[in-house]
Every structure is written in structure tokens, then in C-alpha cells.
Short mmCIF file of C-alpha atoms and ligand atoms in Angstrom, two decimals:
data_model
loop_
_atom_site.label_atom_id
_atom_site.label_comp_id
_atom_site.label_asym_id
_atom_site.label_seq_id
_atom_site.Cartn_x
_atom_site.Cartn_y
_atom_site.Cartn_z
CA MET A 234 10.52 3.14 31.24
CA SER A 235 8.66 6.27 30.26
CA HIS A 236 8.64 7.69 26.76
CA PRO A 237 7.63 11.33 27.36
CA ALA A 238 7.95 12.54 23.76
CA SER A 239 5.90 9.61 22.39
CA GLU A 240 3.34 10.02 25.15
CA ALA A 241 2.94 13.73 24.42
CA LEU A 242 2.49 13.03 20.70
CA PHE A 243 -0.04 10.30 21.45
CA GLU A 244 -1.99 12.68 23.67
CA ARG A 245 -2.16 15.19 20.80
CA ALA A 246 -2.91 12.44 18.26
CA ARG A 247 -5.88 11.15 20.24
CA ARG A 248 -7.53 14.56 19.98
CA VAL A 249 -7.38 14.70 16.19
CA ILE A 250 -7.07 11.07 14.99
CA PRO A 251 -9.49 8.32 16.10
CA GLY A 252 -7.68 6.25 18.73
CA GLY A 253 -4.57 8.30 17.95
CA VAL A 254 -3.58 6.00 15.07
CA ASN A 255 -4.24 5.51 11.37
CA SER A 256 -4.29 1.70 11.54
CA PRO A 257 -5.69 -0.03 14.65
CA VAL A 258 -2.89 -2.49 15.52
CA ARG A 259 -0.49 0.44 16.02
CA ALA A 260 -2.40 1.52 19.14
CA PHE A 261 -0.91 -1.28 21.33
CA ARG A 262 -4.41 -2.28 22.51
CA ALA A 263 -3.45 -5.99 22.48
CA VAL A 264 -0.39 -5.46 24.70
CA GLY A 265 -1.37 -2.40 26.73
CA GLY A 266 0.48 0.89 27.11
CA ALA A 267 0.91 3.74 24.66
CA PRO A 268 2.43 3.34 21.19
CA LEU A 269 5.86 4.65 20.35
CA PHE A 270 6.23 7.38 17.76
CA PHE A 271 9.26 6.88 15.54
CA THR A 272 11.43 9.52 13.96
CA ARG A 273 14.04 7.51 12.06
CA GLY A 274 14.77 4.11 10.63
CA GLN A 275 18.09 2.80 9.30
CA GLY A 276 18.83 -0.79 8.38
CA SER A 277 17.40 -3.03 11.12
CA ARG A 278 17.07 -0.15 13.59
CA LEU A 279 14.38 2.35 14.55
CA VAL A 280 14.73 5.48 16.68
CA ASP A 281 11.77 6.78 18.68
CA ALA A 282 10.75 10.35 19.46
CA ASP A 283 12.69 10.13 22.75
CA GLY A 284 15.89 9.23 20.93
CA ARG A 285 15.94 5.55 22.00
CA GLN A 286 17.07 2.95 19.49
CA TYR A 287 15.27 -0.34 18.80
CA LEU A 288 16.08 -3.49 16.88
CA ASP A 289 13.06 -3.82 14.58
CA PHE A 290 11.26 -7.08 13.73
CA VAL A 291 8.17 -5.41 12.28
CA GLY A 292 9.67 -3.81 9.17
CA SER A 293 6.53 -1.69 8.66
CA TRP A 294 4.60 -5.01 8.44
CA GLY A 295 6.49 -6.30 5.44
CA PRO A 296 7.49 -3.73 2.83
CA LEU A 297 11.01 -3.11 4.14
CA ILE A 298 12.66 -6.28 2.91
CA LEU A 299 15.96 -4.39 2.41
CA GLY A 300 15.70 -2.69 5.82
CA HIS A 301 14.89 0.93 6.64
CA ALA A 302 16.08 3.73 4.35
CA HIS A 303 18.08 1.51 2.01
CA PRO A 304 20.40 3.93 0.18
CA GLU A 305 19.44 2.71 -3.32
CA VAL A 306 15.73 2.99 -2.59
CA VAL A 307 16.14 6.44 -1.05
CA ALA A 308 18.21 7.58 -4.07
CA ALA A 309 15.60 6.24 -6.51
CA ILE A 310 12.76 7.97 -4.64
CA THR A 311 14.71 11.22 -4.47
CA ALA A 312 15.56 11.22 -8.17
CA ALA A 313 12.02 10.32 -9.21
CA SER A 314 10.37 12.93 -6.99
CA GLN A 315 12.69 15.66 -8.26
CA ALA A 316 11.32 14.96 -11.72
CA GLY A 317 7.70 15.29 -10.58
CA THR A 318 5.73 13.20 -8.11
CA THR A 319 2.67 12.33 -10.19
CA PHE A 320 1.44 13.05 -13.69
CA GLY A 321 -1.95 11.33 -13.75
CA ALA A 322 -0.73 10.01 -17.08
CA PRO A 323 1.46 7.06 -18.04
CA CYS A 324 5.16 7.00 -17.09
CA ALA A 325 8.05 4.64 -17.92
CA GLY A 326 8.31 3.40 -14.31
CA GLU A 327 4.95 1.62 -14.58
CA VAL A 328 6.14 -0.35 -17.58
CA GLU A 329 9.46 -1.19 -15.93
CA LEU A 330 7.89 -2.47 -12.71
CA ALA A 331 5.18 -4.38 -14.63
CA GLU A 332 7.87 -6.06 -16.76
CA ARG A 333 9.64 -7.21 -13.59
CA VAL A 334 6.41 -8.68 -12.17
CA VAL A 335 5.65 -10.48 -15.45
CA ALA A 336 9.20 -11.88 -15.54
CA SER A 337 8.99 -13.05 -11.93
CA TYR A 338 5.58 -14.54 -11.15
CA PRO A 339 4.25 -17.80 -12.64
CA GLY A 340 1.43 -17.40 -15.15
CA VAL A 341 1.39 -13.59 -15.09
CA GLU A 342 1.20 -11.73 -18.40
CA GLN A 343 -0.32 -8.42 -17.27
CA VAL A 344 -0.38 -6.32 -14.10
CA ARG A 345 -2.56 -3.43 -12.92
CA PHE A 346 -1.05 -1.19 -10.21
CA VAL A 347 -3.06 0.30 -7.36
CA SER A 348 -2.01 2.00 -4.10
CA SER A 349 -2.68 -0.61 -1.39
CA GLY A 350 -3.20 -4.30 -0.75
CA THR A 351 -6.86 -3.64 0.05
CA GLU A 352 -7.41 -2.14 -3.39
CA ALA A 353 -5.57 -5.04 -5.01
CA THR A 354 -7.75 -7.79 -3.47
CA MET A 355 -10.97 -5.79 -3.89
CA SER A 356 -10.23 -5.22 -7.58
CA ALA A 357 -9.08 -8.81 -8.21
CA ILE A 358 -12.41 -10.05 -6.85
CA ARG A 359 -14.40 -7.66 -9.05
CA LEU A 360 -12.40 -8.90 -12.02
CA ALA A 361 -12.98 -12.56 -11.09
CA ARG A 362 -16.73 -11.93 -10.80
CA ALA A 363 -16.79 -10.17 -14.16
CA PHE A 364 -14.74 -12.90 -15.84
CA THR A 365 -16.77 -15.82 -14.50
CA GLY A 366 -20.17 -14.11 -14.48
CA ARG A 367 -20.65 -15.50 -10.94
CA ASP A 368 -21.18 -13.79 -7.59
CA LEU A 369 -19.96 -16.02 -4.76
CA ILE A 370 -16.48 -15.81 -3.30
CA VAL A 371 -14.79 -18.08 -0.76
CA LYS A 372 -12.31 -16.97 1.87
CA PHE A 373 -10.71 -18.76 4.81
CA SER A 374 -11.05 -18.05 8.47
CA GLY A 375 -7.84 -16.45 9.75
CA CYS A 376 -6.84 -15.00 6.37
CA TYR A 377 -6.91 -11.21 6.04
CA HIS A 378 -7.32 -9.57 2.67
CA GLY A 379 -7.66 -5.90 3.58
CA HIS A 380 -10.76 -4.01 4.64
CA ALA A 381 -13.11 -4.08 1.65
CA ASP A 382 -16.71 -4.71 2.80
CA HIS A 383 -17.18 -8.19 1.30
CA LEU A 384 -13.84 -9.38 2.73
CA LEU A 385 -14.40 -8.16 6.30
CA VAL A 386 -16.22 -11.32 7.09
CA ALA A 387 -16.22 -13.85 9.90
CA ALA A 388 -17.52 -17.39 9.64
CA GLY A 389 -21.15 -17.83 10.67
CA SER A 390 -21.92 -19.86 13.76
CA GLY A 391 -21.20 -23.59 13.97
CA LEU A 392 -20.62 -25.27 10.65
CA ALA A 393 -22.38 -22.54 8.65
CA THR A 394 -20.18 -21.14 5.91
CA PHE A 395 -22.31 -18.02 5.41
CA GLY A 396 -20.26 -14.93 6.02
CA ARG A 397 -21.26 -12.44 8.69
CA PRO A 398 -19.84 -8.91 8.74
CA SER A 399 -16.92 -8.74 11.16
CA SER A 400 -17.12 -4.95 11.38
CA ALA A 401 -19.84 -2.47 12.13
CA GLY A 402 -20.83 -0.51 9.05
CA VAL A 403 -20.88 -3.55 6.76
CA PRO A 404 -24.50 -4.41 5.83
CA GLU A 405 -25.38 -8.13 5.99
CA PRO A 406 -26.34 -8.19 2.28
CA PHE A 407 -22.81 -7.04 1.37
CA THR A 408 -21.35 -10.25 2.81
CA ALA A 409 -24.15 -12.53 1.60
CA CYS A 410 -22.01 -13.60 -1.38
CA THR A 411 -18.99 -14.47 0.78
CA ARG A 412 -18.50 -18.01 2.11
CA VAL A 413 -16.00 -18.62 4.91
CA LEU A 414 -14.24 -21.97 5.34
CA PRO A 415 -11.66 -23.26 7.81
CA LEU A 416 -8.08 -23.62 6.59
CA ASP A 417 -6.51 -27.10 6.40
CA ASP A 418 -9.81 -28.82 5.56
CA GLU A 419 -10.22 -30.43 2.12
CA ARG A 420 -13.54 -31.95 3.12
CA ALA A 421 -15.12 -28.55 3.85
CA LEU A 422 -13.94 -27.29 0.45
CA GLU A 423 -15.26 -30.38 -1.32
CA THR A 424 -18.63 -30.08 0.41
CA LEU A 425 -19.01 -26.41 -0.51
CA PHE A 426 -18.02 -27.04 -4.14
CA ALA A 427 -20.45 -29.95 -4.35
CA GLN A 428 -23.24 -27.63 -3.16
CA GLU A 429 -22.40 -24.34 -4.86
CA GLY A 430 -19.42 -24.91 -7.17
CA GLY A 431 -21.16 -23.56 -10.26
CA LYS A 432 -21.83 -20.22 -8.53
CA ILE A 433 -18.35 -19.57 -7.09
CA ALA A 434 -16.40 -16.85 -8.93
CA ALA A 435 -13.23 -17.07 -6.86
CA VAL A 436 -11.47 -18.65 -3.94
CA ILE A 437 -9.09 -16.18 -2.30
CA VAL A 438 -6.39 -17.40 0.07
CA GLU A 439 -3.11 -16.30 1.60
CA PRO A 440 -1.03 -19.26 0.38
CA VAL A 441 1.09 -18.83 3.51
CA PRO A 442 -1.42 -17.34 5.95
CA ALA A 443 0.39 -14.69 8.01
CA ASN A 444 -2.38 -12.68 9.64
CA HIS A 445 -3.34 -14.99 12.50
CA GLY A 446 0.16 -15.83 13.49
CA LEU A 447 1.86 -17.83 10.78
CA LEU A 448 -0.16 -20.87 9.65
CA PRO A 449 1.82 -22.81 7.02
CA GLN A 450 -0.59 -25.05 5.09
CA ARG A 451 -0.15 -28.65 3.95
CA PRO A 452 0.77 -28.61 0.24
CA ALA A 453 -1.94 -31.26 -0.33
CA PHE A 454 -4.63 -28.85 0.92
CA LEU A 455 -3.53 -26.11 -1.48
CA ALA A 456 -3.18 -28.62 -4.33
CA ARG A 457 -6.77 -29.82 -3.71
CA MET A 458 -7.93 -26.18 -3.75
CA ARG A 459 -6.20 -25.71 -7.10
CA ALA A 460 -7.78 -28.88 -8.54
CA LEU A 461 -11.30 -28.10 -7.29
CA THR A 462 -11.27 -24.51 -8.53
CA ARG A 463 -10.04 -25.65 -11.95
CA GLU A 464 -12.72 -28.38 -12.14
CA HIS A 465 -15.51 -25.88 -11.39
CA GLY A 466 -14.35 -22.94 -13.53
CA THR A 467 -13.64 -20.92 -10.37
CA LEU A 468 -10.64 -18.57 -10.29
CA LEU A 469 -8.02 -19.19 -7.61
CA ILE A 470 -6.62 -15.93 -6.22
CA PHE A 471 -3.39 -16.08 -4.23
CA ASP A 472 -3.24 -13.04 -1.95
CA GLU A 473 0.51 -12.51 -1.98
CA VAL A 474 0.41 -9.07 -0.35
CA ILE A 475 2.75 -10.40 2.37
CA SER A 476 4.36 -13.37 0.62
CA GLY A 477 4.87 -11.84 -2.84
CA PHE A 478 8.53 -10.97 -3.59
CA ARG A 479 9.29 -12.01 0.02
CA LEU A 480 9.21 -15.80 0.10
CA ALA A 481 10.73 -16.13 -3.39
CA ARG A 482 11.00 -14.04 -6.53
CA GLY A 483 7.82 -15.80 -7.67
CA GLY A 484 6.25 -15.55 -4.19
CA ALA A 485 4.53 -18.45 -2.45
CA ALA A 486 3.36 -19.71 -5.87
CA GLU A 487 6.97 -20.45 -6.84
CA ARG A 488 7.75 -21.99 -3.47
CA LEU A 489 4.69 -24.22 -3.54
CA GLY A 490 4.76 -25.02 -7.25
CA ILE A 491 1.11 -23.96 -7.62
CA THR A 492 0.05 -21.34 -10.17
CA PRO A 493 -3.08 -19.36 -9.26
CA ASP A 494 -5.32 -17.63 -11.84
CA LEU A 495 -4.81 -14.22 -10.24
CA ALA A 496 -2.33 -12.91 -7.69
CA THR A 497 -2.44 -9.79 -5.55
CA PHE A 498 0.59 -7.88 -4.31
CA GLY A 499 1.41 -5.07 -1.88
CA LYS A 500 4.12 -4.31 0.67
CA VAL A 501 7.48 -5.46 -0.88
CA ILE A 502 6.39 -4.49 -4.42
CA GLY A 503 6.40 -0.83 -3.33
CA GLY A 504 9.56 -1.01 -1.20
CA GLY A 505 7.92 1.17 1.51
CA LEU A 506 5.79 3.42 -0.69
CA PRO A 507 2.06 2.80 -1.26
CA VAL A 508 1.84 0.25 -4.08
CA GLY A 509 -0.46 -2.69 -4.62
CA ALA A 510 -1.05 -4.74 -7.75
CA PHE A 511 -3.14 -7.52 -9.16
CA ALA A 512 -1.95 -9.70 -11.96
CA GLY A 513 -2.68 -12.70 -14.13
CA PRO A 514 -2.95 -13.93 -17.70
CA ARG A 515 -3.94 -11.55 -20.52
CA HIS A 516 -7.25 -13.27 -21.26
CA ILE A 517 -8.47 -12.41 -17.73
CA LEU A 518 -6.80 -9.01 -17.24
CA SER A 519 -8.15 -7.78 -20.58
CA ARG A 520 -11.61 -7.65 -19.01
CA LEU A 521 -10.42 -4.49 -17.20
CA ALA A 522 -11.31 -1.02 -18.48
CA PRO A 523 -10.35 0.47 -20.89
CA ASP A 524 -10.01 -2.80 -22.89
CA GLY A 525 -12.94 -4.47 -21.14
CA ASP A 526 -16.13 -3.79 -19.20
CA THR A 527 -14.79 -4.04 -15.62
CA TYR A 528 -14.14 -0.63 -14.10
CA GLN A 529 -11.11 0.06 -11.91
CA ALA A 530 -9.03 3.24 -11.58
CA GLY A 531 -6.76 5.31 -9.30
CA THR A 532 -5.51 8.93 -9.28
CA LEU A 533 -2.08 7.98 -7.89
CA SER A 534 -1.89 4.44 -9.36
CA GLY A 535 1.50 3.82 -10.95
CA ASN A 536 2.93 7.19 -9.92
CA PRO A 537 6.62 7.56 -10.77
CA VAL A 538 7.88 7.86 -7.18
CA ALA A 539 6.18 4.69 -5.94
CA MET A 540 7.24 2.82 -9.08
CA ALA A 541 10.88 3.92 -8.60
CA SER A 542 10.82 2.65 -5.02
CA GLY A 543 9.44 -0.75 -6.12
CA ILE A 544 11.91 -1.07 -9.00
CA ALA A 545 14.91 -0.21 -6.80
CA THR A 546 13.76 -2.75 -4.19
CA LEU A 547 13.25 -5.60 -6.66
CA ASP A 548 16.51 -4.85 -8.47
CA ALA A 549 18.50 -4.95 -5.23
CA LEU A 550 16.82 -8.24 -4.25
CA ILE A 551 17.59 -9.81 -7.62
CA ARG A 552 21.19 -8.54 -7.74
CA GLU A 553 22.00 -9.59 -4.18
CA ASP A 554 20.38 -13.02 -4.48
CA GLY A 555 18.09 -11.70 -1.76
CA TRP A 556 15.72 -14.61 -1.41
CA ARG A 557 18.50 -17.15 -0.86
CA ARG A 558 20.14 -14.83 1.67
CA LEU A 559 16.85 -14.25 3.49
CA GLU A 560 16.32 -18.00 3.70
CA SER A 561 19.72 -18.50 5.31
CA LEU A 562 19.18 -15.54 7.66
CA GLY A 563 15.90 -17.20 8.71
CA ALA A 564 17.71 -20.48 9.35
CA GLN A 565 20.36 -18.66 11.38
CA LEU A 566 17.68 -16.93 13.46
CA GLU A 567 16.05 -20.28 14.12
CA GLN A 568 19.34 -21.83 15.23
CA THR A 569 20.12 -18.89 17.53
CA LEU A 570 16.68 -18.78 19.19
CA ARG A 571 16.09 -22.54 19.50
CA PRO A 572 17.94 -23.12 22.83
CA VAL A 573 16.37 -20.02 24.42
CA LEU A 574 12.85 -21.03 23.38
CA ASP A 575 13.42 -24.63 24.48
CA ALA A 576 14.31 -23.32 27.95
CA ALA A 577 11.34 -20.91 28.18
CA PRO A 578 9.12 -21.31 31.26
CA CYS A 579 5.98 -21.70 29.06
CA PRO A 580 5.63 -23.28 25.61
CA VAL A 581 6.97 -20.96 22.88
CA HIS A 582 7.36 -22.43 19.39
CA LEU A 583 9.16 -20.76 16.54
CA VAL A 584 7.17 -21.05 13.30
CA ARG A 585 9.13 -19.88 10.26
CA VAL A 586 8.69 -19.72 6.52
CA GLY A 587 11.65 -17.99 4.85
CA SER A 588 11.95 -14.48 6.27
CA LEU A 589 8.60 -14.63 8.11
CA PHE A 590 8.52 -15.95 11.65
CA TRP A 591 6.12 -16.15 14.57
CA LEU A 592 6.49 -17.09 18.22
CA SER A 593 3.47 -19.33 18.77
CA LEU A 594 2.24 -19.58 22.35
CA HIS A 595 -0.01 -22.54 21.51
CA GLU A 596 0.77 -25.57 23.67
CA ALA A 597 0.94 -27.94 20.73
CA GLY A 598 3.25 -25.89 18.52
CA ALA A 599 2.39 -24.68 15.03
CA PRO A 600 -1.36 -24.67 14.34
CA ARG A 601 -2.67 -24.87 10.77
CA THR A 602 -6.04 -23.24 11.48
CA ALA A 603 -7.01 -19.94 13.10
CA GLU A 604 -7.20 -21.12 16.70
CA THR A 605 -7.66 -18.80 19.64
CA LEU A 606 -4.63 -18.64 21.95
CA PRO A 607 -4.93 -20.57 25.20
CA GLU A 608 -6.10 -18.80 28.35
CA GLY A 609 -3.49 -16.37 29.67
CA ALA A 610 -1.28 -16.51 26.55
CA ALA A 611 -2.21 -13.02 25.32
CA GLN A 612 -1.28 -11.57 28.75
CA ARG A 613 1.99 -13.54 28.70
CA PHE A 614 2.72 -12.13 25.26
CA GLY A 615 1.97 -8.60 26.52
CA ARG A 616 4.57 -9.01 29.27
CA LEU A 617 7.09 -10.45 26.81
CA PHE A 618 6.45 -7.60 24.36
CA HIS A 619 7.06 -4.94 27.01
CA ALA A 620 10.15 -6.68 28.39
CA LEU A 621 11.62 -6.77 24.86
CA LEU A 622 10.69 -3.13 24.29
CA GLU A 623 12.47 -2.12 27.50
CA ASP A 624 15.46 -4.00 26.17
CA GLY A 625 15.40 -2.07 22.89
CA ILE A 626 13.68 -4.70 20.73
CA TYR A 627 10.55 -3.80 18.74
CA PHE A 628 8.22 -6.77 18.19
CA PRO A 629 4.72 -6.66 16.65
CA PRO A 630 2.31 -5.46 19.36
CA SER A 631 0.02 -8.52 19.18
CA ALA A 632 0.44 -12.23 19.87
CA TYR A 633 -1.24 -12.96 16.50
CA GLU A 634 1.14 -10.94 14.32
CA ALA A 635 4.09 -12.41 12.45
CA CYS A 636 7.59 -10.91 12.49
CA PHE A 637 9.53 -9.83 9.41
CA LEU A 638 13.22 -10.22 8.62
CA SER A 639 15.10 -8.00 6.19
CA LEU A 640 18.44 -8.21 4.43
CA ALA A 641 19.65 -5.61 6.94
CA HIS A 642 19.37 -8.09 9.84
CA THR A 643 22.56 -9.77 10.98
CA GLY A 644 23.66 -12.64 13.18
CA ALA A 645 24.46 -10.06 15.90
CA ASP A 646 20.81 -8.89 15.76
CA PHE A 647 19.66 -12.46 16.35
CA GLU A 648 22.05 -12.80 19.31
CA GLN A 649 20.57 -9.60 20.72
CA LEU A 650 17.03 -10.98 20.31
CA ALA A 651 18.04 -14.29 21.94
CA GLU A 652 19.56 -12.41 24.88
CA GLY A 653 16.45 -10.18 25.15
CA LEU A 654 14.17 -13.23 25.18
CA ARG A 655 16.36 -14.98 27.75
CA ARG A 656 16.13 -11.95 30.06
CA ALA A 657 12.38 -11.56 29.44
CA PHE A 658 11.72 -15.23 30.28
CA ALA A 659 13.90 -15.01 33.40
CA ALA A 660 11.92 -11.98 34.61
CA SER A 661 8.50 -13.53 33.95
C1 LIG B 965 -2.47 -10.77 3.03
C2 LIG B 965 -2.91 -9.34 3.03
N1 LIG B 965 -3.76 -8.92 2.09
C3 LIG B 965 -4.17 -7.64 2.03
C4 LIG B 965 -3.74 -6.71 2.97
C5 LIG B 965 -4.19 -5.29 2.89
O1 LIG B 965 -3.13 -4.49 2.49
P1 LIG B 965 -3.11 -2.92 2.83
O2 LIG B 965 -2.94 -2.80 4.31
O3 LIG B 965 -1.96 -2.39 2.03
O4 LIG B 965 -4.42 -2.37 2.36
C6 LIG B 965 -2.86 -7.12 3.97
C7 LIG B 965 -2.38 -6.15 4.98
O5 LIG B 965 -1.72 -6.46 5.92
C8 LIG B 965 -2.43 -8.46 4.01
O6 LIG B 965 -1.59 -8.90 4.96
#
């Protein structure tokens, strides 16, 4: 099916925006074809520039936990913006959202707001380095923490843990203080800590890794990480940009019963407006300027419109017992899709944690490390993606991206997805 209005916009976009997009995954490079341009979103539905409607399982990559254009969020944004969009000075909304974060997340006494997840992780790492007086950081292969230089790192060859830049424009010395380890491997962590433990400022991890498919970790691995970091005076940073306020009110930390030293947030905390945050106990956060010597700032940080959107989102989730409802929606989705996936012509496994899910095309089911998909799987996913799109279902345009549920999804939406998948498998 052609999408003339989207195609015309993409043609114009490519002239004035690199690749025609402002974030690479949107360009459909992993699935082929031209991206759709959207004009409206309501509940679980999107409408494209050609007026076609889609059932959405992307949810803007996580923020829209209440669905598109939730009336309370829209009303809060409207009211706040009518009173002035930004003051560059404190406003009550910052205090109100910070109080909700402190009341929700284990071990958090103070929060600093920023405008993206990238800023949140970048700033949390600066703070951890300042607090510990150490330089090294550890990240895990397959976890994404935004595009700051020292976090855009791939593992070195073989068993080497030395980080190599995974993007052009990142000088080797910038990643020299980053170590990269495999997920799901206590031994690798123990070995690194035995060698360099006294120099490691922070270990940063997505407690439920959701950027290389969905890779739920063994609780014992995360518990060992917590114990080792504590033993060596290293800060443990949970990057909860996806999982925070999505998997539970207290994020993955609450679900796993593990309290990190610092946590980073994004996506849900802004309810669809640009908000990020990093948070932790007062004795660490007080190292930030103006109380302390660690500089961090932002012109639009904590602006009243973004704060109002985050507050309205969290309040609706709390009032509607959102996390319990999302869990049961996830279970319902699983039940509805199971027979269709079992009958698929190639292995397709549903991996789910709460309201996050992923269709894994790995033969053996749910991997726990960042494995490359088997030969031909990415092409198979591309065909599946386009068959669903033709059927009015919008899936993430990459086999490695997780899907997001919202409170606006219903059992009928899951039936529609099951039917779409059944038809796509039959046609493949
Ligand atoms: C776990 C995680 N951390 C950090 C980021 C970066 O957030 P942002 O895109 O808001 O800069 C992302 C983005 O997807 C993410 O998934």
C-alpha cells in the first residue's frame, strides 16, 4: 500500500534533516521502506498523514503509558502552558513532581530534573565520579544509556573489556574509562572487580534491559552486582529510563527488591514531554551545584509544562492502580497471542515483563545476553513488520526493539494483533 502524503513529507524531510529523521530508528532502515508521518494519536491509536489508522505498540518508545493524548495530561499541559511555558526560575511543579519521585522510588531522597534520558545518565555518571573520586565506569553489552560519548561504547574484541567507541566522532580516549561486560555473567563482573574494583566509580545497568530486545536478567546476577559494588565502594546506577514508573511505582528496583545508589529516569516521568531525572540519597545528590562542586544545569530543566505533564501522568497511574492493571493487560496479551505464536511457521517467542514485551526470533527463546539474531531473522521480521503495517498495526521498526503497552490498550486490541499476526504468518 502506498502512503503518498508520508512519502511526500519524507522527500521534503530528507532535503533538510539528515536521513529525514531526528532519531535514527524512525527511518525504517532495519525493515526497509519509508517511515510514516503521523498527524494524530488518541488512546491506543495513531493516524498517519494519509488518514489511515493504526493500532500502536510503540507508544513513542515508552512515555505514553496512559495512551496518546490522555485527556487529563492534555488538560494539565494546556493549563500550565497558558500560565507561561518556562520561567528559567523555580516553579511549584518541580517540587510536586520531585515529591512524587521521592515517595515512590526506594532509597531516593532528592531528584534533579533534566530534559532527556541521555542527560540523566550522563549527569548521574559525572556525579558518581565526583562522589567516589574515581574515573572508571562499567556498562553491559546490549544496554543503551543514551548517546553521551563515554556511553556510546561497544565491547572490545574477544574477552577484552576495554570500551571502543561505537560511533564515529567519539575519540578513543573518551571511552578509555569505560569497561564493557556481558550481561548474565557474575564471573566476568567478579574478575573485573578483582582487577580494578578500587578504581570503578559506577556500574550502570538497565535492570530490565530493553534495548536489544527484552533481556530479563536472573535476580542472582543483579544481586551479585549489588553486593560487589557495595563491597568495593562503587555506586550502582539503575538506568530506569524505560522501566521507571512503568514496571512498578518504584520501577524495576521495587520489582526486583534491589535498591541502587542512583537511578535515572525519562519517558514515563514526563508523560510525553521532554523530562529526564536522576535521583538518590541526599548525601550523594548534595555533591551537585549549587550545594556541591559537581556542575550540572539546564535552561528548560523543570519547566512548568513538562512538570505538569509528568505530575498528571503519575497521578492518573496511582489513582487508577495503573501498575496492577498493566500487569494484567500484559498477561491477557500473552494469553491471546500464545496460540498464534505457537502455530507460527518459524520460532517466535513472546518475552514479557509487565507492560513491556518483545517477539524474539531466536530459536531458543528468551536470551539473557545481547545475541545477534540468527541468519534471515531480521528479513523475516521486516516482512512481518510490513504485513502488520498493511493490516493497520504499528510495531517498532526493528527486530531488536521492545513493544510498549499502555492503559489505553484493550482485550479487543490484543485480538486485533493476534489476527494480524495470524494473517502475516499465513502470508509468509
Ligand atoms: C534505558 C535508556 N536509557 C537512556 C535512554 C536515552 O533517553 P533519551 O532518548 O530520552 O535521551 C534511553 C532511550 O531510549 C533508554 O532506553
